[in-house]
Short mmCIF file of C-alpha atoms and ligand atoms in Angstrom, two decimals:
data_model
loop_
_atom_site.label_atom_id
_atom_site.label_comp_id
_atom_site.label_asym_id
_atom_site.label_seq_id
_atom_site.Cartn_x
_atom_site.Cartn_y
_atom_site.Cartn_z
CA UNK A 1 -21.92 28.97 42.41
CA UNK A 2 -21.49 32.62 41.60
CA UNK A 3 -21.04 33.16 45.28
CA UNK A 4 -18.19 30.67 45.64
CA UNK A 5 -16.47 31.94 42.49
CA UNK A 6 -16.46 35.48 43.73
CA UNK A 7 -15.31 34.31 47.14
CA UNK A 8 -12.34 32.55 45.59
CA UNK A 9 -11.52 35.72 43.69
CA UNK A 10 -11.85 37.67 46.91
CA UNK A 11 -8.92 35.75 48.36
CA UNK A 12 -6.72 37.74 46.03
CA UNK A 13 -8.03 41.10 47.21
CA UNK A 14 -5.96 42.50 50.04
CA UNK A 15 -6.63 45.56 52.13
CA UNK A 16 -2.98 46.00 53.19
CA UNK A 17 -0.54 47.28 50.54
CA UNK A 18 1.19 44.19 49.19
CA UNK A 19 4.71 45.59 49.36
CA UNK A 20 7.60 45.31 51.80
CA UNK A 21 8.18 48.46 53.81
CA UNK A 22 10.70 49.22 56.54
CA UNK A 23 9.65 52.10 58.77
CA UNK A 24 12.12 51.29 61.59
CA UNK A 25 14.83 48.77 62.28
CA UNK A 26 13.46 45.26 62.91
CA UNK A 27 12.33 44.83 65.63
CA UNK A 28 11.16 48.43 66.01
CA UNK A 29 10.84 50.33 69.31
CA UNK A 30 7.18 49.46 69.98
CA UNK A 31 7.78 45.77 69.31
CA UNK A 32 10.82 45.82 71.57
CA UNK A 33 8.85 47.43 74.40
CA UNK A 34 6.05 44.88 74.01
CA UNK A 35 8.59 42.07 73.95
CA UNK A 36 10.10 43.24 77.23
CA UNK A 37 6.62 43.24 78.78
CA UNK A 38 6.00 39.78 77.39
CA UNK A 39 9.18 38.52 79.02
CA UNK A 40 7.84 39.70 82.37
CA UNK A 41 4.48 37.96 81.91
CA UNK A 42 4.89 34.96 79.61
CA UNK A 43 6.79 31.74 80.27
CA UNK A 44 10.24 31.55 78.71
CA UNK A 45 9.25 28.07 77.53
CA UNK A 46 7.81 29.56 74.33
CA UNK A 47 10.43 30.37 71.71
CA UNK A 48 10.15 33.24 69.23
CA UNK A 49 11.42 33.24 65.67
CA UNK A 50 11.26 37.04 65.35
CA UNK A 51 10.31 39.29 68.30
CA UNK A 52 8.00 41.52 66.28
CA UNK A 53 4.40 42.23 67.32
CA UNK A 54 1.84 42.04 64.53
CA UNK A 55 -0.95 44.55 64.17
CA UNK A 56 -2.54 43.34 60.93
CA UNK A 57 -1.89 40.59 58.43
CA UNK A 58 -3.26 40.05 54.97
CA UNK A 59 -2.23 38.43 51.69
CA UNK A 60 1.56 38.04 51.83
CA UNK A 61 2.09 40.84 54.36
CA UNK A 62 2.49 41.01 58.14
CA UNK A 63 2.25 44.61 59.38
CA UNK A 64 3.82 45.21 62.76
CA UNK A 65 3.04 47.76 65.47
CA UNK A 66 5.87 50.02 64.24
CA UNK A 67 4.37 50.21 60.76
CA UNK A 68 6.83 47.80 59.13
CA UNK A 69 5.40 45.56 56.44
CA UNK A 70 7.12 42.17 56.43
CA UNK A 71 6.88 39.57 53.70
CA UNK A 72 5.30 36.45 55.14
CA UNK A 73 7.15 33.26 54.16
CA UNK A 74 5.73 31.41 57.16
CA UNK A 75 1.89 31.60 57.09
CA UNK A 76 1.99 30.98 60.85
CA UNK A 77 3.62 27.59 60.07
CA UNK A 78 1.49 26.59 57.07
CA UNK A 79 -1.83 27.80 58.47
CA UNK A 80 -3.01 31.00 56.77
CA UNK A 81 -2.83 29.61 53.24
CA UNK A 82 -5.80 31.62 51.93
CA UNK A 83 -4.70 34.78 53.75
CA UNK A 84 -4.63 35.77 57.41
CA UNK A 85 -7.67 38.01 57.03
CA UNK A 86 -9.54 36.29 54.26
CA UNK A 87 -12.82 38.06 53.65
CA UNK A 88 -14.99 34.95 53.29
CA UNK A 89 -13.55 33.45 56.47
CA UNK A 90 -14.28 36.71 58.25
CA UNK A 91 -17.85 36.90 56.95
CA UNK A 92 -18.71 33.33 57.80
CA UNK A 93 -17.12 33.42 61.26
CA UNK A 94 -18.75 36.80 62.03
CA UNK A 95 -22.17 35.48 61.01
CA UNK A 96 -21.66 32.43 63.21
CA UNK A 97 -20.55 34.66 66.12
CA UNK A 98 -23.94 36.33 65.98
CA UNK A 99 -25.78 32.99 66.07
CA UNK A 100 -23.79 31.12 68.75
CA UNK A 101 -20.13 30.47 69.61
CA UNK A 102 -20.43 27.00 71.05
CA UNK A 103 -22.78 24.23 72.07
CA UNK A 104 -20.32 21.31 72.29
CA UNK A 105 -21.11 18.86 69.51
CA UNK A 106 -21.44 16.04 72.05
CA UNK A 107 -24.25 17.96 73.76
CA UNK A 108 -26.31 19.40 70.90
CA UNK A 109 -25.45 19.32 67.20
CA UNK A 110 -25.02 21.89 64.42
CA UNK A 111 -24.96 21.36 60.68
CA UNK A 112 -21.57 22.89 59.83
CA UNK A 113 -19.80 20.01 61.64
CA UNK A 114 -21.46 17.53 59.27
CA UNK A 115 -20.73 19.73 56.24
CA UNK A 116 -17.01 19.87 57.06
CA UNK A 117 -16.98 16.08 57.55
CA UNK A 118 -18.78 15.60 54.22
CA UNK A 119 -16.27 17.71 52.28
CA UNK A 120 -13.33 15.87 53.84
CA UNK A 121 -14.91 12.45 53.21
CA UNK A 122 -15.31 13.41 49.54
CA UNK A 123 -11.88 15.00 48.99
CA UNK A 124 -9.43 13.05 51.17
CA UNK A 125 -7.60 10.40 49.08
CA UNK A 126 -9.03 6.87 49.19
CA UNK A 127 -11.74 5.31 47.09
CA UNK A 128 -13.74 3.95 50.00
CA UNK A 129 -16.52 5.00 52.33
CA UNK A 130 -15.25 7.38 54.98
CA UNK A 131 -16.21 9.02 58.24
CA UNK A 132 -14.63 12.07 59.88
CA UNK A 133 -14.06 13.21 63.46
CA UNK A 134 -13.23 16.87 64.15
CA UNK A 135 -10.97 18.21 66.90
CA UNK A 136 -9.03 21.44 67.45
CA UNK A 137 -5.26 20.91 67.18
CA UNK A 138 -3.00 18.78 65.05
CA UNK A 139 -1.68 16.90 68.06
CA UNK A 140 -5.25 15.99 69.03
CA UNK A 141 -5.85 14.60 65.56
CA UNK A 142 -2.73 12.42 65.83
CA UNK A 143 -3.71 11.24 69.34
CA UNK A 144 -7.16 10.29 68.13
CA UNK A 145 -5.85 8.46 65.07
CA UNK A 146 -3.81 6.28 67.44
CA UNK A 147 -6.85 5.69 69.67
CA UNK A 148 -8.98 4.72 66.67
CA UNK A 149 -6.33 2.41 65.18
CA UNK A 150 -5.81 0.68 68.53
CA UNK A 151 -9.52 0.28 69.10
CA UNK A 152 -10.10 -1.08 65.59
CA UNK A 153 -7.15 -3.52 65.52
CA UNK A 154 -6.89 -4.57 69.17
CA UNK A 155 -3.12 -3.95 68.83
CA UNK A 156 -1.06 -1.38 70.67
CA UNK A 157 2.22 -0.51 68.92
CA UNK A 158 2.70 2.56 66.75
CA UNK A 159 5.42 2.78 64.11
CA UNK A 160 6.89 6.23 63.48
CA UNK A 161 9.87 7.40 61.45
CA UNK A 162 13.19 9.17 61.68
CA UNK A 163 12.81 12.97 61.46
CA UNK A 164 9.09 12.74 62.23
CA UNK A 165 7.13 15.51 63.92
CA UNK A 166 3.64 14.84 65.28
CA UNK A 167 3.05 17.32 68.11
CA UNK A 168 3.79 18.36 71.68
CA UNK A 169 1.25 16.38 73.73
CA UNK A 170 2.71 13.39 75.59
CA UNK A 171 1.89 10.75 72.98
CA UNK A 172 2.71 12.90 69.97
CA UNK A 173 5.90 14.23 71.59
CA UNK A 174 6.97 10.63 72.07
CA UNK A 175 6.19 10.00 68.39
CA UNK A 176 8.32 13.00 67.41
CA UNK A 177 11.96 12.26 66.61
CA UNK A 178 13.92 15.34 67.65
CA UNK A 179 15.02 15.57 71.27
CA UNK A 180 15.79 19.27 71.62
CA UNK A 181 13.55 21.24 71.95
CA UNK A 182 10.55 18.91 71.71
CA UNK A 183 11.27 16.08 74.17
CA UNK A 184 14.10 17.32 76.36
CA UNK A 185 13.38 16.79 80.10
CA UNK A 186 9.72 15.90 79.40
CA UNK A 187 9.88 12.12 79.84
CA UNK A 188 9.03 9.44 80.78
CA UNK A 189 7.23 8.79 77.53
CA UNK A 190 4.29 6.53 76.69
CA UNK A 191 5.32 3.01 75.69
CA UNK A 192 4.73 1.10 72.49
CA UNK A 193 6.22 3.60 70.07
CA UNK A 194 8.80 2.17 67.66
CA UNK A 195 10.88 4.27 65.29
CA UNK A 196 11.92 3.11 61.84
CA UNK A 197 14.12 4.45 59.05
CA UNK A 198 12.76 7.12 56.75
CA UNK A 199 13.80 7.50 53.12
CA UNK A 200 15.70 10.78 53.11
CA UNK A 201 17.32 10.96 49.64
CA UNK A 202 20.07 13.34 50.78
CA UNK A 203 20.91 11.44 53.95
CA UNK A 204 19.92 7.80 53.51
CA UNK A 205 19.69 5.99 56.85
CA UNK A 206 21.64 2.87 56.02
CA UNK A 207 24.47 4.46 54.12
CA UNK A 208 27.88 5.29 55.53
CA UNK A 209 27.67 8.52 57.52
CA UNK A 210 29.86 10.85 55.52
CA UNK A 211 29.13 12.03 52.03
CA UNK A 212 26.73 9.19 51.35
CA UNK A 213 23.98 11.46 50.21
CA UNK A 214 26.17 13.19 47.67
CA UNK A 215 25.71 10.26 45.36
CA UNK A 216 22.04 9.81 46.18
CA UNK A 217 21.47 13.21 44.63
CA UNK A 218 18.51 15.50 44.48
CA UNK A 219 15.24 13.72 45.06
CA UNK A 220 13.78 15.28 41.95
CA UNK A 221 15.45 12.72 39.78
CA UNK A 222 13.24 10.09 41.28
CA UNK A 223 13.69 7.80 38.32
CA UNK A 224 17.38 7.41 39.08
CA UNK A 225 18.49 4.05 40.46
CA UNK A 226 19.95 5.93 43.45
CA UNK A 227 16.52 7.36 44.38
CA UNK A 228 14.87 3.97 43.98
CA UNK A 229 17.68 2.41 45.98
CA UNK A 230 17.05 4.79 48.89
CA UNK A 231 13.37 3.82 49.04
CA UNK A 232 14.11 0.11 48.73
CA UNK A 233 16.78 0.17 51.44
CA UNK A 234 14.55 2.15 53.80
CA UNK A 235 11.60 -0.19 53.17
CA UNK A 236 13.74 -3.25 53.88
CA UNK A 237 14.79 -1.64 57.12
CA UNK A 238 11.18 -0.76 58.02
CA UNK A 239 10.09 -4.33 57.41
CA UNK A 240 12.97 -5.63 59.53
CA UNK A 241 11.86 -3.32 62.35
CA UNK A 242 8.30 -4.64 62.07
CA UNK A 243 9.51 -8.24 62.10
CA UNK A 244 11.75 -7.66 65.11
CA UNK A 245 8.83 -6.45 67.17
CA UNK A 246 6.23 -8.74 65.63
CA UNK A 247 4.22 -7.10 62.85
CA UNK A 248 0.91 -8.09 64.39
CA UNK A 249 1.68 -6.01 67.47
CA UNK A 250 1.37 -2.82 65.40
CA UNK A 251 -1.92 -0.91 65.30
CA UNK A 252 -0.69 1.94 63.13
CA UNK A 253 2.17 3.39 61.17
CA UNK A 254 2.10 7.18 61.04
CA UNK A 255 3.95 9.06 58.31
CA UNK A 256 4.10 12.63 57.00
CA UNK A 257 3.95 12.53 53.16
CA UNK A 258 6.51 15.37 53.27
CA UNK A 259 8.17 15.76 56.64
CA UNK A 260 7.63 19.24 58.02
CA UNK A 261 9.55 20.17 61.16
CA UNK A 262 12.01 17.36 60.32
CA UNK A 263 13.33 19.34 57.35
CA UNK A 264 10.82 19.32 54.48
CA UNK A 265 12.12 15.92 53.54
CA UNK A 266 10.37 14.53 50.48
CA UNK A 267 10.65 10.76 50.86
CA UNK A 268 12.40 8.95 48.04
CA UNK A 269 9.85 8.02 45.35
CA UNK A 270 8.27 4.66 46.06
CA UNK A 271 8.66 4.88 49.83
CA UNK A 272 5.03 5.81 50.56
CA UNK A 273 3.78 3.14 48.16
CA UNK A 274 6.03 0.63 49.88
CA UNK A 275 4.63 1.58 53.28
CA UNK A 276 1.13 1.14 51.86
CA UNK A 277 2.10 -2.42 50.83
CA UNK A 278 3.64 -3.21 54.22
CA UNK A 279 0.54 -1.88 55.98
CA UNK A 280 -1.66 -4.11 53.80
CA UNK A 281 0.61 -7.13 54.23
CA UNK A 282 0.55 -6.95 58.04
CA UNK A 283 -2.90 -5.48 58.66
CA UNK A 284 -1.53 -2.20 60.04
CA UNK A 285 -3.50 1.06 59.77
CA UNK A 286 -1.60 3.55 57.59
CA UNK A 287 -2.05 7.05 59.01
CA UNK A 288 -1.11 9.90 56.66
CA UNK A 289 -0.23 12.98 58.72
CA UNK A 290 -1.10 15.74 56.22
CA UNK A 291 -1.28 18.36 58.96
CA UNK A 292 1.49 20.53 57.47
CA UNK A 293 1.64 19.31 53.86
CA UNK A 294 -2.08 18.97 53.21
CA UNK A 295 -4.93 21.33 52.29
CA UNK A 296 -3.42 22.60 49.06
CA UNK A 297 0.02 23.49 50.36
CA UNK A 298 1.92 21.37 47.83
CA UNK A 299 -0.17 22.19 44.76
CA UNK A 300 -2.58 19.28 45.17
CA UNK A 301 -5.16 19.14 47.93
CA UNK A 302 -3.15 16.40 49.65
CA UNK A 303 0.58 15.72 49.34
CA UNK A 304 0.05 11.94 49.27
CA UNK A 305 -1.70 12.37 45.90
CA UNK A 306 1.72 12.82 44.25
CA UNK A 307 2.54 9.21 45.04
CA UNK A 308 -1.00 8.00 44.41
CA UNK A 309 -1.13 6.62 47.93
CA UNK A 310 -4.10 6.85 50.29
CA UNK A 311 -3.83 6.41 54.03
CA UNK A 312 -6.49 4.38 55.81
CA UNK A 313 -6.69 7.49 57.97
CA UNK A 314 -5.67 11.00 56.86
CA UNK A 315 -5.08 13.86 59.28
CA UNK A 316 -5.64 17.53 58.56
CA UNK A 317 -5.32 20.68 60.70
CA UNK A 318 -3.44 23.99 60.25
CA UNK A 319 -4.73 25.37 56.90
CA UNK A 320 -8.06 23.56 57.39
CA UNK A 321 -9.40 26.45 59.50
CA UNK A 322 -7.19 29.25 58.09
CA UNK A 323 -6.10 30.05 61.66
CA UNK A 324 -9.29 29.21 63.52
CA UNK A 325 -8.23 26.04 65.37
CA UNK A 326 -9.65 22.96 63.69
CA UNK A 327 -8.29 19.48 63.00
CA UNK A 328 -9.75 16.35 61.48
CA UNK A 329 -9.33 12.60 61.39
CA UNK A 330 -10.80 11.18 58.18
CA UNK A 331 -10.70 7.47 57.49
CA UNK A 332 -12.31 4.23 56.42
CA UNK A 333 -15.84 4.07 57.80
CA UNK A 334 -15.18 0.65 59.32
CA UNK A 335 -12.18 1.91 61.26
CA UNK A 336 -13.72 5.19 62.34
CA UNK A 337 -16.86 3.45 63.58
CA UNK A 338 -14.99 0.71 65.43
CA UNK A 339 -14.67 2.95 68.48
CA UNK A 340 -17.33 2.50 71.16
CA UNK A 341 -20.00 5.21 71.34
CA UNK A 342 -18.81 8.12 73.43
CA UNK A 343 -15.16 7.10 73.04
CA UNK A 344 -14.18 10.19 71.04
CA UNK A 345 -14.83 13.85 71.60
CA UNK A 346 -13.68 16.97 73.41
CA UNK A 347 -15.33 20.16 74.62
CA UNK A 348 -14.17 22.26 71.69
CA UNK A 349 -13.92 19.47 69.08
CA UNK A 350 -15.16 20.91 65.78
CA UNK A 351 -16.11 24.26 67.27
CA UNK A 352 -18.79 26.02 65.13
CA UNK A 353 -16.64 29.11 64.47
CA UNK A 354 -13.85 26.88 63.20
CA UNK A 355 -16.26 24.82 61.07
CA UNK A 356 -17.47 28.01 59.36
CA UNK A 357 -13.86 29.00 58.68
CA UNK A 358 -13.23 25.56 57.12
CA UNK A 359 -16.31 25.89 54.89
CA UNK A 360 -14.88 29.20 53.64
CA UNK A 361 -11.54 27.49 53.00
CA UNK A 362 -13.28 24.76 50.96
CA UNK A 363 -15.07 27.42 48.88
CA UNK A 364 -11.77 29.17 48.24
CA UNK A 365 -10.26 25.96 46.85
CA UNK A 366 -13.24 25.24 44.60
CA UNK A 367 -12.11 26.88 41.35
CA UNK A 368 -8.54 25.54 41.39
CA UNK A 369 -6.87 28.97 41.48
CA UNK A 370 -5.16 28.36 44.79
CA UNK A 371 -3.67 25.05 43.69
CA UNK A 372 -2.42 26.75 40.52
CA UNK A 373 -0.95 29.50 42.74
CA UNK A 374 0.96 26.88 44.76
CA UNK A 375 2.42 25.49 41.54
CA UNK A 376 3.31 28.98 40.29
CA UNK A 377 5.01 29.71 43.62
CA UNK A 378 7.14 26.60 43.15
CA UNK A 379 8.19 27.69 39.66
CA UNK A 380 9.29 31.13 40.84
CA UNK A 381 11.11 29.86 43.92
CA UNK A 382 12.83 27.18 41.85
CA UNK A 383 13.92 29.75 39.27
CA UNK A 384 15.49 32.04 41.88
CA UNK A 385 16.82 29.63 44.50
CA UNK A 386 17.62 26.27 42.89
CA UNK A 387 20.70 27.67 41.06
CA UNK A 388 22.23 28.32 44.50
CA UNK A 389 22.96 24.59 44.76
CA UNK A 390 25.42 24.91 41.89
CA UNK A 391 26.49 28.48 42.63
CA UNK A 392 27.54 27.96 46.26
CA UNK A 393 29.31 25.13 48.00
CA UNK A 394 26.97 25.23 50.96
CA UNK A 395 23.45 24.65 49.66
CA UNK A 396 23.24 20.88 49.49
CA UNK A 397 19.69 20.56 48.26
CA UNK A 398 16.64 22.45 47.05
CA UNK A 399 13.54 20.40 47.74
CA UNK A 400 9.84 20.34 48.43
CA UNK A 401 6.66 20.78 46.43
CA UNK A 402 4.33 23.63 45.58
CA UNK A 403 4.48 26.27 48.30
CA UNK A 404 6.33 23.96 50.71
CA UNK A 405 9.97 24.42 49.70
CA UNK A 406 13.33 24.38 51.43
CA UNK A 407 17.07 24.73 51.12
CA UNK A 408 19.36 22.49 53.17
CA UNK A 409 22.68 24.07 54.15
CA UNK A 410 25.60 21.66 54.32
CA UNK A 411 29.12 21.53 52.99
CA UNK A 412 29.37 19.99 49.60
CA UNK A 413 30.94 16.57 49.70
CA UNK A 414 31.05 15.97 53.43
CA UNK A 415 27.43 17.07 53.94
CA UNK A 416 28.43 18.54 57.29
CA UNK A 417 25.30 20.45 58.38
CA UNK A 418 25.66 24.26 58.55
CA UNK A 419 23.06 25.61 61.00
CA UNK A 420 25.41 28.59 61.51
CA UNK A 421 24.71 29.71 57.93
CA UNK A 422 20.96 29.27 58.41
CA UNK A 423 21.09 31.50 61.48
CA UNK A 424 23.10 34.16 59.64
CA UNK A 425 20.95 34.10 56.48
CA UNK A 426 17.72 34.15 58.52
CA UNK A 427 18.92 37.11 60.58
CA UNK A 428 19.71 39.06 57.41
CA UNK A 429 16.28 38.27 55.94
CA UNK A 430 14.50 39.23 59.13
CA UNK A 431 16.40 42.54 59.35
CA UNK A 432 15.24 43.32 55.83
CA UNK A 433 11.62 42.46 56.48
CA UNK A 434 11.40 38.92 55.12
CA UNK A 435 10.09 36.37 57.60
CA UNK A 436 11.66 32.96 56.99
CA UNK A 437 11.55 29.86 59.21
CA UNK A 438 14.09 27.12 59.73
CA UNK A 439 13.64 23.42 60.45
CA UNK A 440 15.44 20.08 60.27
CA UNK A 441 17.16 17.72 62.66
CA UNK A 442 20.30 19.84 62.48
CA UNK A 443 18.50 23.19 62.24
CA UNK A 444 20.23 23.62 58.89
CA UNK A 445 17.19 24.02 56.64
CA UNK A 446 15.48 27.26 55.60
CA UNK A 447 11.88 26.57 54.69
CA UNK A 448 9.41 28.64 52.73
CA UNK A 449 5.68 28.49 53.46
CA UNK A 450 4.21 31.61 51.85
CA UNK A 451 0.44 32.04 51.82
CA UNK A 452 -0.99 30.66 48.57
CA UNK A 453 -2.46 34.12 47.91
CA UNK A 454 0.91 35.93 47.91
CA UNK A 455 1.42 38.02 44.76
CA UNK A 456 4.21 37.00 42.39
CA UNK A 457 5.73 40.47 42.77
CA UNK A 458 5.92 40.23 46.54
CA UNK A 459 7.20 36.66 46.33
CA UNK A 460 10.01 37.75 43.99
CA UNK A 461 10.97 40.67 46.23
CA UNK A 462 11.25 38.38 49.25
CA UNK A 463 13.16 35.75 47.29
CA UNK A 464 15.67 38.33 46.01
CA UNK A 465 16.38 39.33 49.60
CA UNK A 466 16.85 35.70 50.59
CA UNK A 467 18.96 34.91 47.53
CA UNK A 468 21.25 37.88 48.12
CA UNK A 469 21.59 37.02 51.82
CA UNK A 470 22.67 33.49 50.90
CA UNK A 471 25.17 34.72 48.32
CA UNK A 472 26.61 37.28 50.77
CA UNK A 473 26.91 34.74 53.56
CA UNK A 474 28.22 32.00 51.29
CA UNK A 475 31.01 34.25 49.99
CA UNK A 476 34.07 33.50 52.07
CA UNK A 477 32.57 30.09 52.82
CA UNK A 478 34.56 27.96 50.40
CA UNK A 479 33.13 24.50 50.16
CA UNK A 480 34.92 22.36 52.69
CA UNK A 481 34.71 19.34 50.45
CA UNK A 482 38.41 18.61 50.61
CA UNK A 483 38.58 18.75 54.36
CA UNK A 484 38.13 15.50 56.19
CA UNK A 485 35.33 15.73 58.77
CA UNK A 486 36.75 16.65 62.12
CA UNK A 487 35.92 14.52 65.12
CA UNK A 488 37.97 16.62 67.53
N1 PLZ B 1 1.82 16.91 62.61
C1 PLZ B 1 3.06 17.10 60.50
O1 PLZ B 1 3.57 19.77 61.33
C2 PLZ B 1 2.60 20.96 63.76
C3 PLZ B 1 4.70 22.75 65.14
C4 PLZ B 1 5.09 24.04 65.72
P1 PLZ B 1 -0.43 21.19 66.38
N2 PLZ B 1 3.76 21.58 63.23
C5 PLZ B 1 4.13 22.88 63.77
C6 PLZ B 1 5.66 23.83 67.11
O2 PLZ B 1 6.89 24.00 67.25
O3 PLZ B 1 4.90 23.52 68.03
C7 PLZ B 1 2.30 19.54 63.34
C8 PLZ B 1 2.81 19.02 62.12
C9 PLZ B 1 2.54 17.68 61.80
C10 PLZ B 1 1.31 17.39 63.75
C11 PLZ B 1 1.53 18.70 64.16
C12 PLZ B 1 0.94 19.17 65.45
O4 PLZ B 1 -0.03 20.15 65.22
O5 PLZ B 1 -1.63 21.89 65.83
O6 PLZ B 1 0.75 22.08 66.60
O7 PLZ B 1 -0.76 20.37 67.58
#
């Protein structure tokens, strides 16, 4: 016990100075030279948010090869939640490196695989007996959830939602909603995937296109009839979609409890519960994709806990291994064991180095400090950024939970998306050493995913930069609420 307590405390100790520092312009000369070399060697198919090469990363800081220290509001897309060079992760993985790197769990076994499965079975929502399968990437977890649900139900269809993101493999790309960049030119796609309405409080699916969300309001006031109306309308539409196709043709419905790449959309309150009811009514496996929102990111271990809803299967990845690739499918024992022996696996599935990293992550979460940190991060971000909704005419919504927060840029009234402002604000942040990411169907959302171990001081510094950039960019951007949307 002493050991795990001190290890949790160690997550707060950082060997890099936890302060922003600009030694050169961003990107600096060494990064630029390395980027040119990269362009000669690496496919152009990979995008880059910021062409800066990282030398070290720790706590809330990314230090580049020019000596710049950037504030990390990305965590490698919600991965390095307990720090990118967490000491306990390093110790455990190093010790495992000395013992062996790999056996393949399907060939000969090792205990850490079972220990990771045990922790997940105990902590994933759902008061029922569970089993876990480990893999390496998030997309693999989603693929395997579909395989398991099909095998267990003898049905083939998969229901997914507007604004969903589930991965880049063929099946998960097909399950993903956004065409460019994820699906463009990559078809034909696997069959049997059906898309239904989501419950986006700002942009409800079944409302008239323009300005509809303005009355739906911020999803924080979940008790409002508007919020409840959004969930009810979306659920009616989901049920209609199921009935159109025949509900008993569906093996699974797969939902992110908070949509990640799709724009950090928190579904209208009641939507997840309603999906749970529909899944029960029609015998469909409810798959909760917690790959981005899970593992403490939102201030609870799993984002679905906020709605008190448990998936029959829950998926984790990203923060599970703190950067060492590991993903998991955790679900009802009956479902997970319905697959024929030998039907699941993979050479690297549940690699021993990754399992050790996950065990260090579990230890770090033990004393509750990290979940409290996520909640404290939300308070600070809310304090500094939420007023921008009222102060500018172009921030339509502040939303998210814990350390998964976002601002959607759109003109007040018309809700015309403003990706141009996101690009301008992001560029200003990046130039000043604050790494932000964007997301959303329209590319008009700035999202914040700081490591849960970021100091409040560093967080505030980064947020001040972001806040000022938004104010500067928003000045001279009068709200275009009086202008009719142009269809020219
Ligand atoms: N499900 C909810 O967020 C990965 C994608 C980055 P992999 N999100 C980051 C990119 O542009 O490729 C993600 C997710 C949810 C599944 C996945 C897929 O996880 O580990 O990237 O395969």
